[in-house]
């Protein structure tokens, strides 16, 4: 069974989304490209129609977490997920660190090697649940506190 995917992001992410779609290949049965075309207000209205969200720590990820969607967030390992990750009962965070890279956030121009080290295969495994082991942070719905799962 293929996936139905909605690609969202800013106008500067068009090239990156093309590379991701090429790397995904056949798992997609239908895609909609809304990169640079979808205002946040429209995204807020569309998110309840999806089964899961995969993205970086950004406004759409926070929307998805707040809506209670299965939300998978990819974050730079230098960022504290307890402070910056979206909140929600179904939010999971995968931290990414490039081997040998020490990120001084103020001196590390985007895109950071920590985030570039993520492969499409790693992201897909994370969406499927395999990435929930080994350091994926989760939110406890009872207390809103993060723990390691």
XYZ file of C-alpha atoms in Angstrom:
149
model
C 0.000 0.000 0.000
C 1.351 3.399 -0.935
C 1.314 6.547 1.104
C -0.591 9.722 0.458
C 1.764 12.590 1.157
C 1.330 16.335 1.419
C 4.629 18.200 1.115
C 4.582 21.537 2.937
C 7.277 24.112 3.530
C 8.531 27.506 2.548
C 9.532 28.619 -0.956
C 13.198 27.956 -0.136
C 12.527 24.239 0.369
C 11.418 23.330 -3.157
C 14.762 21.805 -4.194
C 15.006 19.775 -0.983
C 11.477 18.393 -1.406
C 12.297 17.255 -4.960
C 15.327 15.326 -3.635
C 13.192 13.741 -0.893
C 10.486 12.670 -3.354
C 13.100 11.095 -5.625
C 14.621 9.223 -2.675
C 11.218 7.981 -1.528
C 10.475 6.379 -4.862
C 7.624 3.878 -4.835
C 6.207 4.096 -1.279
C 4.038 6.994 -2.444
C 0.734 6.386 -4.120
C -0.268 10.032 -4.287
C 1.547 13.246 -3.530
C 0.485 16.833 -3.342
C 3.138 19.490 -3.513
C 2.207 22.534 -1.440
C 5.781 23.772 -0.880
C 5.637 27.555 -0.766
C 1.948 27.551 -1.756
C 0.063 26.848 1.460
C -0.421 29.553 4.101
C -0.283 28.395 7.729
C -4.016 29.043 8.158
C -4.776 26.539 5.383
C -2.340 24.009 6.817
C -4.100 24.201 10.189
C -7.334 23.239 8.406
C -5.735 20.342 6.454
C -3.780 18.677 9.263
C -6.784 16.954 10.893
C -7.212 15.012 7.638
C -3.815 13.290 7.842
C -2.808 10.214 9.818
C 0.704 11.325 10.728
C 3.107 14.249 10.498
C 6.862 14.103 9.859
C 8.919 17.253 9.924
C 11.402 19.419 11.709
C 10.776 21.500 14.795
C 8.655 24.188 13.145
C 5.175 25.690 13.341
C 3.502 22.856 11.372
C 4.984 20.283 13.772
C 3.667 22.211 16.746
C 0.233 22.368 15.064
C 0.252 18.600 14.477
C 1.263 17.854 18.069
C -1.419 20.171 19.445
C -4.028 18.422 17.281
C -3.025 15.039 18.741
C -1.704 13.619 15.459
C 1.003 10.973 15.385
C 3.790 13.548 15.125
C 7.404 12.655 14.336
C 9.865 15.511 14.735
C 13.466 15.451 13.510
C 15.657 17.750 15.616
C 19.264 18.833 15.786
C 20.903 16.988 18.695
C 22.247 20.298 19.979
C 18.694 21.503 20.720
C 16.950 20.591 23.964
C 13.722 18.770 23.024
C 12.348 19.212 26.548
C 12.332 22.931 25.882
C 11.661 23.266 22.141
C 9.842 20.193 20.788
C 6.109 20.274 20.129
C 3.831 19.087 22.908
C 1.213 16.417 22.500
C 0.375 12.879 23.565
C 1.577 11.340 20.286
C 4.724 13.426 19.682
C 8.039 11.589 19.249
C 11.393 13.275 18.651
C 14.483 11.886 16.937
C 17.702 13.763 17.576
C 20.268 13.892 14.797
C 24.013 14.332 15.193
C 26.563 14.179 12.387
C 29.637 12.172 13.295
C 32.451 14.507 14.333
C 30.337 17.676 14.111
C 30.020 19.968 17.088
C 27.395 22.559 16.443
C 27.791 26.055 17.785
C 24.294 27.116 16.796
C 25.152 30.777 16.410
C 28.186 29.914 14.247
C 26.690 26.987 12.324
C 25.091 28.305 9.141
C 22.029 26.426 7.925
C 21.628 23.780 6.865
C 23.424 22.270 9.846
C 25.380 19.044 9.191
C 23.489 17.471 12.108
C 20.265 17.722 10.131
C 21.866 16.914 6.779
C 23.084 13.613 8.238
C 19.501 12.309 8.364
C 18.647 9.955 5.539
C 15.224 9.470 3.993
C 15.412 5.818 5.138
C 15.969 6.948 8.745
C 13.011 9.315 8.538
C 10.752 6.622 7.055
C 11.770 4.136 9.758
C 10.975 6.775 12.359
C 7.499 7.326 10.904
C 6.869 3.596 10.875
C 7.810 3.405 14.570
C 11.266 1.872 14.369
C 12.798 5.184 15.396
C 10.966 5.236 18.707
C 13.688 3.111 20.271
C 17.092 4.342 21.317
C 16.625 7.879 22.520
C 13.414 9.041 20.914
C 11.798 11.432 23.351
C 8.091 11.258 24.001
C 5.550 13.366 25.823
C 3.659 11.913 28.753
C 0.021 12.912 28.248
C -0.721 12.669 31.946
C 1.813 15.238 33.092
C 3.081 16.849 29.901
C 6.652 15.880 30.796
C 9.142 14.293 28.503
C 10.814 10.999 29.091
C 13.048 8.726 27.092
C 11.437 5.740 25.530
